CSV table of C-alpha atoms and ligand atoms in Angstrom, one decimal:
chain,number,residue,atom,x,y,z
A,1,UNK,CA,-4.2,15.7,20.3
A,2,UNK,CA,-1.3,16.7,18.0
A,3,UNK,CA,-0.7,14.7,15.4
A,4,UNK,CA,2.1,14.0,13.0
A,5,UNK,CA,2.1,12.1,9.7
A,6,UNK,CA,4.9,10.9,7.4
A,7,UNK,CA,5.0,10.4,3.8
A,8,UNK,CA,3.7,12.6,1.0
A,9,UNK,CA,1.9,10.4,-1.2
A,10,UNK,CA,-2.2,10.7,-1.7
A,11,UNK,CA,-2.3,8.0,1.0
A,12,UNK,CA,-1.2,10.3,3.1
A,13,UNK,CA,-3.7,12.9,2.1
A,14,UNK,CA,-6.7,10.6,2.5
A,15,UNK,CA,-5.5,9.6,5.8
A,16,UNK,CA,-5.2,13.2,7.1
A,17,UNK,CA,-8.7,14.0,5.5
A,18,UNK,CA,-9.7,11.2,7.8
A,19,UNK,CA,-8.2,12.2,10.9
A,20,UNK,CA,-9.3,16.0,10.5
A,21,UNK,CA,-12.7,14.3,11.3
A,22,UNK,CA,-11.9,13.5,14.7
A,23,UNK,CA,-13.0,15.5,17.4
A,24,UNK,CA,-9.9,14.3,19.3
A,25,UNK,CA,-7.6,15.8,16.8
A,26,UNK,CA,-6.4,19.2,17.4
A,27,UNK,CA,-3.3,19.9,15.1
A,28,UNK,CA,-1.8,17.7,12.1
A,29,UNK,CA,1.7,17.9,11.0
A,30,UNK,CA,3.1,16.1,7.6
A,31,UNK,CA,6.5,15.0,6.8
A,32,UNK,CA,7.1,16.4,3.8
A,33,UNK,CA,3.6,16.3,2.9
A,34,UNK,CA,2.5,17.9,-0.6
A,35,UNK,CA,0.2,20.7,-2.0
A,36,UNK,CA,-2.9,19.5,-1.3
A,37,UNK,CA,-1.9,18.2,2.0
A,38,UNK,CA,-0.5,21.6,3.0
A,39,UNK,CA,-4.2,23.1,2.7
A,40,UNK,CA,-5.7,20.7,5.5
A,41,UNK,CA,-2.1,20.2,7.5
A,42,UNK,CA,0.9,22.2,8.1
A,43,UNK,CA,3.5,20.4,6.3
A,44,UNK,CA,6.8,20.3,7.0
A,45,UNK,CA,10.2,20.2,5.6
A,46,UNK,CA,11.6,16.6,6.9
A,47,UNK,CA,12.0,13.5,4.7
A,48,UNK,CA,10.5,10.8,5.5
A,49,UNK,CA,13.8,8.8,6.0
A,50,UNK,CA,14.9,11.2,8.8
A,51,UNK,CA,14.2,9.5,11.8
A,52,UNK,CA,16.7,11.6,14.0
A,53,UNK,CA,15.1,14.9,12.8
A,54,UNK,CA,11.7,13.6,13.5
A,55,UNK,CA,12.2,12.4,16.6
A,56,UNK,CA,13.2,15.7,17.5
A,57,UNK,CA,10.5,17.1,15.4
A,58,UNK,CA,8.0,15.1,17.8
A,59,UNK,CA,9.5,16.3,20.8
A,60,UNK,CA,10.0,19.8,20.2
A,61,UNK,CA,5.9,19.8,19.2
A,62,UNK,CA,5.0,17.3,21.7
A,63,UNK,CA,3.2,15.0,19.3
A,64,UNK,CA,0.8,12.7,20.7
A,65,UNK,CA,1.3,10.0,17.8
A,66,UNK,CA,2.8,9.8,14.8
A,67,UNK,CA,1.7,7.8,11.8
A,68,UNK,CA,3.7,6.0,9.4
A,69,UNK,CA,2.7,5.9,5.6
A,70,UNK,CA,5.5,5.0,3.4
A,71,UNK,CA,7.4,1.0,4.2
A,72,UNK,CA,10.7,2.6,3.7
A,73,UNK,CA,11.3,4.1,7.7
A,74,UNK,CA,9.4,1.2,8.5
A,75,UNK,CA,11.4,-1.5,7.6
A,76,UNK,CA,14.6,1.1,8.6
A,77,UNK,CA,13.6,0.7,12.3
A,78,UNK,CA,11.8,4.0,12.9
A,79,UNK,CA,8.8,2.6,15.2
A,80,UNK,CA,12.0,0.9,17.4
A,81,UNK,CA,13.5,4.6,17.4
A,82,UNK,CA,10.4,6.2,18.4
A,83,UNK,CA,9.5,3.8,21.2
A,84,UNK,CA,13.0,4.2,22.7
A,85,UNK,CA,12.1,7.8,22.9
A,86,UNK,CA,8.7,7.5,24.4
A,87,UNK,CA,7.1,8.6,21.3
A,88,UNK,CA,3.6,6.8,20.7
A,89,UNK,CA,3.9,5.8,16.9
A,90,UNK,CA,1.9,3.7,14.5
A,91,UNK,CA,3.5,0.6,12.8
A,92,UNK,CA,5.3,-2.3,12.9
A,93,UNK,CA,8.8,-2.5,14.8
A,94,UNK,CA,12.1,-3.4,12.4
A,95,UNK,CA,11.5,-6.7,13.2
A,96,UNK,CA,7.9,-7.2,11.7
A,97,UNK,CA,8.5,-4.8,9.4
A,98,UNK,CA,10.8,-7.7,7.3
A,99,UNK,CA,7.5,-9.0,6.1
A,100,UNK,CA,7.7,-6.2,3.4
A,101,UNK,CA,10.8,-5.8,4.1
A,102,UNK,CA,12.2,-9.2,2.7
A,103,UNK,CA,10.2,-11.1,0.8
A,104,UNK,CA,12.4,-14.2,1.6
A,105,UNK,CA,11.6,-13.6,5.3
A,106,UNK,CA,7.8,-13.1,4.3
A,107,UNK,CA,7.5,-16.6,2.4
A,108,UNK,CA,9.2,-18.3,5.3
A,109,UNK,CA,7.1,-17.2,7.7
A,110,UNK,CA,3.8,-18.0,5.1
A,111,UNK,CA,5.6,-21.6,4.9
A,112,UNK,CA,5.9,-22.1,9.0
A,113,UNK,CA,2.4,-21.1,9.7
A,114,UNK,CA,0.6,-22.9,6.6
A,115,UNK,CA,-0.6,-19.7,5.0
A,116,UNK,CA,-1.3,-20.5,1.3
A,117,UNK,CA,1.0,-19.0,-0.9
A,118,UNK,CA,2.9,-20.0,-4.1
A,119,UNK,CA,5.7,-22.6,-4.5
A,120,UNK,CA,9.0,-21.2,-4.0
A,121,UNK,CA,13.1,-21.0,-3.6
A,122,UNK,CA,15.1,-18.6,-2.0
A,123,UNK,CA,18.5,-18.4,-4.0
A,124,UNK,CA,21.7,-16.8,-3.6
A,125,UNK,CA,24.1,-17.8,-6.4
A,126,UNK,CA,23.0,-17.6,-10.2
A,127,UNK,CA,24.0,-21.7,-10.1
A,128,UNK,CA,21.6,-22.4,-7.4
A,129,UNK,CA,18.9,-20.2,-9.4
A,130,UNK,CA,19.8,-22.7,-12.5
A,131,UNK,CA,19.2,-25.3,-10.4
A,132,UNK,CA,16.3,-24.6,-8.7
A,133,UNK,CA,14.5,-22.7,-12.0
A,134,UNK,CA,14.3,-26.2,-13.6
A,135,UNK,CA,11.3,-27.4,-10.9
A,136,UNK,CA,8.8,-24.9,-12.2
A,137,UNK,CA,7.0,-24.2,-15.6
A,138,UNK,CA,6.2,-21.2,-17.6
A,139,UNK,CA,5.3,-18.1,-16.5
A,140,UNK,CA,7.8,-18.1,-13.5
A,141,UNK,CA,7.7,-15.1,-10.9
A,142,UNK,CA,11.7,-13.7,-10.1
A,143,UNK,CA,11.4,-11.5,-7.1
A,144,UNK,CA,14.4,-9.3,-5.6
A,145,UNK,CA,14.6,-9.9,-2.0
A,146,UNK,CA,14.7,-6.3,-0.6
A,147,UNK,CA,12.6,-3.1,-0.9
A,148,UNK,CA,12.4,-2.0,-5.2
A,149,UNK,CA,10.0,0.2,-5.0
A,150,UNK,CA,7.4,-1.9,-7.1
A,151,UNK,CA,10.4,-2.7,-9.5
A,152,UNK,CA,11.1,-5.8,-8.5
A,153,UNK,CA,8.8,-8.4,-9.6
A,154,UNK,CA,9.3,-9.8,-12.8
A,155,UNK,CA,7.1,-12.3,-14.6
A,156,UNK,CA,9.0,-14.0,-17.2
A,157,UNK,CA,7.9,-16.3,-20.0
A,158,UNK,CA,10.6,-18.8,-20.7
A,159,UNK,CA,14.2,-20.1,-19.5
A,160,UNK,CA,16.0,-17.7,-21.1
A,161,UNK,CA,14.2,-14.5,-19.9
A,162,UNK,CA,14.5,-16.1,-16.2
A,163,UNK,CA,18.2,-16.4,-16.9
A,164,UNK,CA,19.3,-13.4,-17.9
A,165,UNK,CA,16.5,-11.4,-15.1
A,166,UNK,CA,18.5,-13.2,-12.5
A,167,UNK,CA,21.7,-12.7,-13.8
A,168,UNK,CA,21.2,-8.9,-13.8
A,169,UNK,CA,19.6,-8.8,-9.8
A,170,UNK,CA,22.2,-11.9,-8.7
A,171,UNK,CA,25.6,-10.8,-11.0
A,172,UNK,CA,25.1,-7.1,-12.4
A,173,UNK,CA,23.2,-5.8,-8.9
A,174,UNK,CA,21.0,-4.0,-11.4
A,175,UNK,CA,18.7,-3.3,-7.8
A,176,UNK,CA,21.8,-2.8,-5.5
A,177,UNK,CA,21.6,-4.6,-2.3
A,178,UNK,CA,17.8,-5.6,-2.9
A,179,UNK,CA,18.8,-8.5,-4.7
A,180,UNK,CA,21.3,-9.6,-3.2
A,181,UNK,CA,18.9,-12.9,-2.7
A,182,UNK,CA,16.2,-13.6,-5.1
A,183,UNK,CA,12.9,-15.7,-4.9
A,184,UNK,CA,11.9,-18.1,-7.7
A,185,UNK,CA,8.2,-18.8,-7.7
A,186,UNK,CA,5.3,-20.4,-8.9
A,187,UNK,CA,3.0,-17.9,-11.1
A,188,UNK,CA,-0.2,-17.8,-9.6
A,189,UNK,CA,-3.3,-17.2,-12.0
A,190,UNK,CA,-6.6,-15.5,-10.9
A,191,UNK,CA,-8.1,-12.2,-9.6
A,192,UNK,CA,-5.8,-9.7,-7.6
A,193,UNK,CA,-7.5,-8.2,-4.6
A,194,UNK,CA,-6.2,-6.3,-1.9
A,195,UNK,CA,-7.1,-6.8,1.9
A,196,UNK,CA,-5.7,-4.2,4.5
A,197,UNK,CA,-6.1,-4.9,8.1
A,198,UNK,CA,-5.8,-3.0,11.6
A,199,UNK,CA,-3.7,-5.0,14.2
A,200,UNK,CA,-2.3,-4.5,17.3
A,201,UNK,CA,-0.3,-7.9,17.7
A,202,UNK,CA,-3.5,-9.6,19.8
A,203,UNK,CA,-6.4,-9.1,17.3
A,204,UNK,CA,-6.4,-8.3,13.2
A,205,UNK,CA,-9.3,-6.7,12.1
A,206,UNK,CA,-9.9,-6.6,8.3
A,207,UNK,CA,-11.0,-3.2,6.8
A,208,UNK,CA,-13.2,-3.3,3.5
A,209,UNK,CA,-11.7,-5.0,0.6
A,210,UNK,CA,-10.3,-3.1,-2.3
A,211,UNK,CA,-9.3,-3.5,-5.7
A,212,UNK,CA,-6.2,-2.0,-7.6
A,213,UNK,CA,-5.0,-2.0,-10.9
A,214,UNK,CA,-1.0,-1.7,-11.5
A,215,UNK,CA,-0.6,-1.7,-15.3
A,216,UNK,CA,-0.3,1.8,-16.4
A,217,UNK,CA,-2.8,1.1,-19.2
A,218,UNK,CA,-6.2,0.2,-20.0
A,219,UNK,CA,-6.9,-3.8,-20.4
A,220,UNK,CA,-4.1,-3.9,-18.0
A,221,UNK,CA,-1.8,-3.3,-20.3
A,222,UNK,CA,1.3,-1.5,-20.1
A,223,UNK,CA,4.4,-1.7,-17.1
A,224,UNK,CA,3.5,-1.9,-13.7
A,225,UNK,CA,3.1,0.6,-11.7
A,226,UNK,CA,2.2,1.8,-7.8
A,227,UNK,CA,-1.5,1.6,-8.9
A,228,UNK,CA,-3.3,3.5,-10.9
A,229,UNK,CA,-6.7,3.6,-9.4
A,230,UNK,CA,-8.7,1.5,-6.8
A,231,UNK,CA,-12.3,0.7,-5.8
A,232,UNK,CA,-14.2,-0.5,-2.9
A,233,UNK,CA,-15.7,-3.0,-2.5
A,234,UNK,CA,-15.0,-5.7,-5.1
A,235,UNK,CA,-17.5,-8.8,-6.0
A,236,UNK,CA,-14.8,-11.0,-5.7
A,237,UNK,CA,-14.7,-11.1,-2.1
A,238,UNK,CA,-17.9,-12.5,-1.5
A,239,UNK,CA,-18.5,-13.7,1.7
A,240,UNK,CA,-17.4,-16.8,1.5
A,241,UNK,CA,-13.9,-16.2,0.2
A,242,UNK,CA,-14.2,-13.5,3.4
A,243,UNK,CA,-14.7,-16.5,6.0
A,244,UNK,CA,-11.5,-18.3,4.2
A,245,UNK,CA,-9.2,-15.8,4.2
A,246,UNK,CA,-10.7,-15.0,7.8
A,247,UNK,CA,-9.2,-18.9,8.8
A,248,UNK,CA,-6.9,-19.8,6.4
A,249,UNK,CA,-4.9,-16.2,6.6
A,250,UNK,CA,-6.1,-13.8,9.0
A,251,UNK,CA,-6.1,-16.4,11.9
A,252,UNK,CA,-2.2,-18.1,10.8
A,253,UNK,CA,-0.6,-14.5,10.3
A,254,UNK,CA,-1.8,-13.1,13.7
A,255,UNK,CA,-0.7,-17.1,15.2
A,256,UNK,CA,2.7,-16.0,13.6
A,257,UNK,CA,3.0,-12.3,14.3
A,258,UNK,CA,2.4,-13.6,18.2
A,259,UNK,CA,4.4,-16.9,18.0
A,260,UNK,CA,7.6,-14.5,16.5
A,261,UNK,CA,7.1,-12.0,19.3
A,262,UNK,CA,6.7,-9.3,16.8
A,263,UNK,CA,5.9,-5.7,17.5
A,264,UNK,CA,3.3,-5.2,15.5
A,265,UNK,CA,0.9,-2.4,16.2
A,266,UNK,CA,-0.3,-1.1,13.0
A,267,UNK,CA,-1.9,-1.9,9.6
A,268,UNK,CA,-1.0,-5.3,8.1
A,269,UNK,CA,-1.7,-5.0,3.8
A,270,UNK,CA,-2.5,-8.7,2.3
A,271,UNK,CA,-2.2,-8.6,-1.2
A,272,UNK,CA,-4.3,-12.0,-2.7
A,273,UNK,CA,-4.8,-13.9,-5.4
A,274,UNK,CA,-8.2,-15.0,-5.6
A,275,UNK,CA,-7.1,-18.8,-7.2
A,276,UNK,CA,-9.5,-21.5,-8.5
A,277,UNK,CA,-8.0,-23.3,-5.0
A,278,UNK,CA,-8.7,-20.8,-3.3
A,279,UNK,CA,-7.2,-17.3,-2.0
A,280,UNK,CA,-3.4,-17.4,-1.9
A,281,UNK,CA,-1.5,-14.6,-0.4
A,282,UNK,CA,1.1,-13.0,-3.2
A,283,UNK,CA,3.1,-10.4,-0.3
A,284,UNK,CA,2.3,-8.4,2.9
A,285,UNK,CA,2.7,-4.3,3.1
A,286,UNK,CA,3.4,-3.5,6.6
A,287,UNK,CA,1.4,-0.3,6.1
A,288,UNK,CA,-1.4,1.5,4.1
A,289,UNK,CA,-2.0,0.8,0.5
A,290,UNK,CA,-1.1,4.0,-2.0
A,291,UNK,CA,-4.4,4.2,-3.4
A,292,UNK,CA,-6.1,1.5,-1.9
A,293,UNK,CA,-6.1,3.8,1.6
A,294,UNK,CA,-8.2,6.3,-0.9
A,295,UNK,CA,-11.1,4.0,-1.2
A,296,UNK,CA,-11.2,2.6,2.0
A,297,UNK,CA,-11.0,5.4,4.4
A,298,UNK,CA,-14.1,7.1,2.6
A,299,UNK,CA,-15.8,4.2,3.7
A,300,UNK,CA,-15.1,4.1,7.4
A,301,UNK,CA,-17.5,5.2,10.0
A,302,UNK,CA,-15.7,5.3,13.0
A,303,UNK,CA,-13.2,7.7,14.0
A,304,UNK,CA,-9.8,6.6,12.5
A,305,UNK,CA,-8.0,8.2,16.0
A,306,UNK,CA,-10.3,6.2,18.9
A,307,UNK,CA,-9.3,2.7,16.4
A,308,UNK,CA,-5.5,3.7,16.6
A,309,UNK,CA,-6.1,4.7,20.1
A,310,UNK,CA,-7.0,1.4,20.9
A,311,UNK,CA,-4.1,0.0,18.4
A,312,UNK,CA,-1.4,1.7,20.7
A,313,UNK,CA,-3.0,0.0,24.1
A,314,UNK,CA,-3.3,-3.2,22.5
A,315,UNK,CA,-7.3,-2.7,22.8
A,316,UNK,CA,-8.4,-3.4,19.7
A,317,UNK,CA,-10.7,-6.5,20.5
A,318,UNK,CA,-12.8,-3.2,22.1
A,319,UNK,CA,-13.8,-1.3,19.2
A,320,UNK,CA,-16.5,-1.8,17.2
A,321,UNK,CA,-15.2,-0.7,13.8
A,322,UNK,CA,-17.9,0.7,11.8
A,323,UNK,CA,-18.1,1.1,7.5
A,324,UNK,CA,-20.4,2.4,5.0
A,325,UNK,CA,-22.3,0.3,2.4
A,326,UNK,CA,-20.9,2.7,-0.6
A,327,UNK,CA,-19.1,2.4,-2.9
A,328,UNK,CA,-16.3,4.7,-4.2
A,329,UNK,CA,-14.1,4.8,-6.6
A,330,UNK,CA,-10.3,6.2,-7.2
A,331,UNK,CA,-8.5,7.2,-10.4
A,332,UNK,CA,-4.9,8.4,-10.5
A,333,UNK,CA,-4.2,11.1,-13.3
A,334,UNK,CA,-0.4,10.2,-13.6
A,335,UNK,CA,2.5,12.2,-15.4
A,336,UNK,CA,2.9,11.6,-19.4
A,337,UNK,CA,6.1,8.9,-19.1
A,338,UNK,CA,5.5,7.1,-15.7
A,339,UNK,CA,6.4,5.0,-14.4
A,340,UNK,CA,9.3,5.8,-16.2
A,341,UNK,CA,11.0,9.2,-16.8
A,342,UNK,CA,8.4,11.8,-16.5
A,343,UNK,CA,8.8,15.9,-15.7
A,344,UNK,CA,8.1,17.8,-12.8
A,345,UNK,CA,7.2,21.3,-12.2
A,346,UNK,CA,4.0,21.2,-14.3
A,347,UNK,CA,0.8,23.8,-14.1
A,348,UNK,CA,-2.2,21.6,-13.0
A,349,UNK,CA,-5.6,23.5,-13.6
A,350,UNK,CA,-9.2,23.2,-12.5
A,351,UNK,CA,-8.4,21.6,-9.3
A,352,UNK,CA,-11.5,23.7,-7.7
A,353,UNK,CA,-14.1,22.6,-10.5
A,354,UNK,CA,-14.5,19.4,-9.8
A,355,UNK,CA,-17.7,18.4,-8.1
A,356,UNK,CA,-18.4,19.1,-4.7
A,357,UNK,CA,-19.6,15.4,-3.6
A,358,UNK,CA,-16.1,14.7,-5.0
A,359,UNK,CA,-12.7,13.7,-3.2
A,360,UNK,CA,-9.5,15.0,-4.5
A,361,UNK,CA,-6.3,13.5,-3.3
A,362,UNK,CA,-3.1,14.7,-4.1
A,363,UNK,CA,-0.2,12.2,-4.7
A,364,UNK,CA,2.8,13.9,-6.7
A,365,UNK,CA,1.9,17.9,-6.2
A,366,UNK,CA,3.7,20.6,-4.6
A,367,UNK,CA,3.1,24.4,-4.5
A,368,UNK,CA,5.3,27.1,-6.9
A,369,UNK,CA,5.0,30.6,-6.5
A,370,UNK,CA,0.8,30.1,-5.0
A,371,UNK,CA,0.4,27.4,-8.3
A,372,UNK,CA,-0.1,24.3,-7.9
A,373,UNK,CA,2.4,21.8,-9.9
A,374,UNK,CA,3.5,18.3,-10.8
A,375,UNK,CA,5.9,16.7,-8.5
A,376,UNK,CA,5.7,12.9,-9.0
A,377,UNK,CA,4.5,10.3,-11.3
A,378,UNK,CA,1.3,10.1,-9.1
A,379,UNK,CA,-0.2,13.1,-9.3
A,380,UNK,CA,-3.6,13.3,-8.2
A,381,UNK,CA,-6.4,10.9,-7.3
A,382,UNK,CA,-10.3,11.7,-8.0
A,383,UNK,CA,-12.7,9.6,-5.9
A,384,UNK,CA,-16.5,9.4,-6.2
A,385,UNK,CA,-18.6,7.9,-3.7
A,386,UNK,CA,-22.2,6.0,-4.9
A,387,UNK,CA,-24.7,3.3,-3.9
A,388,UNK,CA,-22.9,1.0,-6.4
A,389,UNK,CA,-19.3,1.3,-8.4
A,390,UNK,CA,-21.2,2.1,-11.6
A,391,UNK,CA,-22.3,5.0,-10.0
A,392,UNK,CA,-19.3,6.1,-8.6
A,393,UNK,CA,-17.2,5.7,-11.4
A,394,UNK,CA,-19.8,7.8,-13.4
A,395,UNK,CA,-19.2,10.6,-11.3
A,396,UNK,CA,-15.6,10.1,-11.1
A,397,UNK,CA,-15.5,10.2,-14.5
A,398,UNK,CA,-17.4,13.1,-15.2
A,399,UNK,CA,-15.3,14.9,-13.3
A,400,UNK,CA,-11.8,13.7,-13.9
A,401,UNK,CA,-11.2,15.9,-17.1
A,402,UNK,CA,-12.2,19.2,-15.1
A,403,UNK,CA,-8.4,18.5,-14.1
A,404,UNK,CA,-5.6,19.0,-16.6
A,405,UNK,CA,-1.6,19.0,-17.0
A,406,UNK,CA,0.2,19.0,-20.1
A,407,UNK,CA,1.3,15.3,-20.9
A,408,UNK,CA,-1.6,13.4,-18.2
A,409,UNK,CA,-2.9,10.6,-18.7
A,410,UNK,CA,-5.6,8.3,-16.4
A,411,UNK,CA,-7.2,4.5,-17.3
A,412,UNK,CA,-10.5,4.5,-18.3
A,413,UNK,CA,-11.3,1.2,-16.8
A,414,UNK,CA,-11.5,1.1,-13.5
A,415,UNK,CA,-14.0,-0.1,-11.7
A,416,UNK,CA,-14.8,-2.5,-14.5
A,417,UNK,CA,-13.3,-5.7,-13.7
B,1,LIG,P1,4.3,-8.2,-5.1
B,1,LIG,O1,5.1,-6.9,-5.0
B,1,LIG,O2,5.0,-9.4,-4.6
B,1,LIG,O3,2.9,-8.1,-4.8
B,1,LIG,O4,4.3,-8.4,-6.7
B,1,LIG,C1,3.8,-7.3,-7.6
B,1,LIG,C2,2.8,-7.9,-8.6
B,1,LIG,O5,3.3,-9.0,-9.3
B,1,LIG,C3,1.6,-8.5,-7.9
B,1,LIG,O6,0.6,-7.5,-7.6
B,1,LIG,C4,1.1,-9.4,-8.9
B,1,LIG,O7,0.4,-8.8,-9.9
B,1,LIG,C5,2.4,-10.0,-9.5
B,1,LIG,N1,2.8,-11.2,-8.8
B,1,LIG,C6,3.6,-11.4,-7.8
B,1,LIG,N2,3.7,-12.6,-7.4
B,1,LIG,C7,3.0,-13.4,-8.3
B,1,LIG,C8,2.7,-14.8,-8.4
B,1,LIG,N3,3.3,-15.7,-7.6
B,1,LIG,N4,1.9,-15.1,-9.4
B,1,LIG,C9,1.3,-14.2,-10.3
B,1,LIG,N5,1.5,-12.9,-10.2
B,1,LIG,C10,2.4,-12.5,-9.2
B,2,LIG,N1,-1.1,-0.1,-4.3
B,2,LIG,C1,-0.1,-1.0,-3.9
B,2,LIG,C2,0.7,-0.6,-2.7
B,2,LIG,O1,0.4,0.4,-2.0
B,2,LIG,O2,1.7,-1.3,-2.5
């Protein structure tokens, strides 16, 4: 099979690691892809938000399927495209996709099919947002509607703060369109964990569970960011918090993905907060997680192609998906100034002496005169694989400063909470 890829993130990288394992695979293709990608994939020169030029990418090549990593073409209609071309594709059509897509469209549909989730109100003026702000207590979440690339949640700590946070989305369109609607909601306190799922719109199957960290810092301190390191599996998804979020979520999402006659044929991201009433759901992805898919895929035993084989013929109640008892553990080493302004075009060394039971993932990386550089905030992702996460996050950590760029900088706790 000939297969293409889109995005050019370490998800990506992982995922075509993966797929390179299968017997059934006989060429991969990434759109745009990165460095590290470029040594195990032929990369090439389309952005991901090109839908025309992949479309006639995928013909010219005849590509068997094409997989979707980043939400943006997702939510732009790009599965719809594909299947009006005869193109087999991974991911959820335009339609589903609004469960990322809109958060105001996600927590309506959590509300109609009784899927816990926090208090809210969907607002459109800053007077209704005055109104409404007055039912709920301190912290209070403010979310833009629309896709913000991780920019648009913001926890804030009194009246005021709320005020002015949705004054800037609601008046001054600090996000653009993306807030042209905002949602008010409760704050939800507990542990984050993150729960990605296979589906093909009849059965959802839940991968292993995985844990990221978003601050930038240590403690979780800092600003938020995509995530700055993952592991797999986490002790707060013990097995009885499994069986929950088995009935209480896994069971009402497919009732509604069927019940909306959504398109959904792809991977279905929960994010959850573990609450002392139980877990809550704080937002879907309608795709891999960027670097939960670096924990998770290490782990899986079966081949990644037969289980999205299945996917694509709605067969997915016929595969026995397999995964390993390890652990492993991912840390992002991140460019000095994310994830605000940071440089590019940075010399990264010792890429080859790290460890050979090792995974390297590149995120931000690209290729400079037969040098590999800096080309995102992301830059690369070290992942260690042991019987437990202490053990993995020794040998990830061991490791990690083999690897070095002027102005890097990596958490030191991962794995620890
Ligand atoms: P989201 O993009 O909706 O997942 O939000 C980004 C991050 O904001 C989440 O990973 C949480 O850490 C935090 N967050 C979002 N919603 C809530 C909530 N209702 N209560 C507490 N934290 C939240
Ligand atoms: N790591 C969070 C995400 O992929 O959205």
């Amino acid at each position: 099979m000939k297969i293409l890829v889109i995005g050019s993130g370490g998800r990506e990288h992982a995922l075509i690691w993966k797929l390179n394992q299968s017997s059934l695979v006989d060429e991969i293709f990434c759109a745009p892809g990165n460095a590290g990608i470029g040594k195990i994939a032929k990369n090439i020169d389309i952005s991901y938000n090109n839908i025309d030029k992949l479309i006639e990418f995928c013909k010219n090549n005849n590509i068997d399927l094409t997989i979707v990593g980043p939400e943006a073409p997702l939510v732009e209609g790009i599965v719809d495209t594909f299947k009006e071309n005869n193109l087999k594709i991974i991911g959820p059509a335009k339609h589903a996709a609004q469960l990322e897509g809109s958060k105001s469209f996600a927590k309506n549909f959590m509300k109609k099919y009784n899927i816990p989730t926090a208090k809210y109100d969907e607002v459109k003026t800053f007077k209704d947002a005055e109104l409404a702000i007055e039912k709920y207590s301190y912290p209070v979440v403010i979310k833009a509607d629309g896709l913000a690339a991780g920019k648009g949640v913001f926890i804030c700590q009194n009246k005021n703060e709320s005020l002015s946070t949705i004054k800037e989305l609601l008046n001054d369109r600090k996000l653009g369109d993306a807030g042209n609607k905002i949602v008010i909601e409760e704050f939800l306190e507990g542990v984050e964990t993150s729960i990605l799922c296979f589906t093909d719109g009849e059965t959802i199957v839940p991968m292993v569970n995985s844990q990221d960290h978003k601050r930038a810092f240590d403690n979780d301190e800092g600003p938020n960011t995509g995530g700055m390191g993952t592991y797999s599996p986490n002790y707060i998804y013990t097995e009885e918090i499994t069986d929950k979020v088995e009935v209480e979520i896994l069971e009402p999402t497919l009732e509604g993905i069927k019940k909306e006659n959504m398109d959904y044929k792809g991977i279905i991201f929960i994010g959850l907060m573990i609450t002392k009433n139980g877990p809550k759901v704080l937002e879907y992805n309608v795709r891999f997680g960027d670097p939960e898919t670096q924990v998770v895929l290490p782990r899986l035993e079966t081949d990644l192609i037969k289980i999205f084989e299945h996917i694509v013929d709605e067969k997915l109640n016929d595969i026995d998906i397999k995964w390993s008892k390890n652990h492993a553990v991912c840390v992002i080493l991140a460019s000095g100034g994310y994830p605000d302004k940071y440089k590019k075009g940075i010399a990264i060394e010792g890429l080859d002496n790290i460890d050979n039971d090792l995974l390297v993932f590149h995120s931000g990386t690209a290729e400079e005169e037969n040098k590999i550089v800096t080309n995102g905030g992301r830059v690369i992702g070290v992942v260690g694989i042991g019987k437990n996460t202490i053990d993995a996050r020794k040998k990830v950590y061991e490791n990690i400063d083999k690897i070095q760029f002027n102005e890097s900088f990596y958490r030191k706790d991962i794995g620890l909470k």
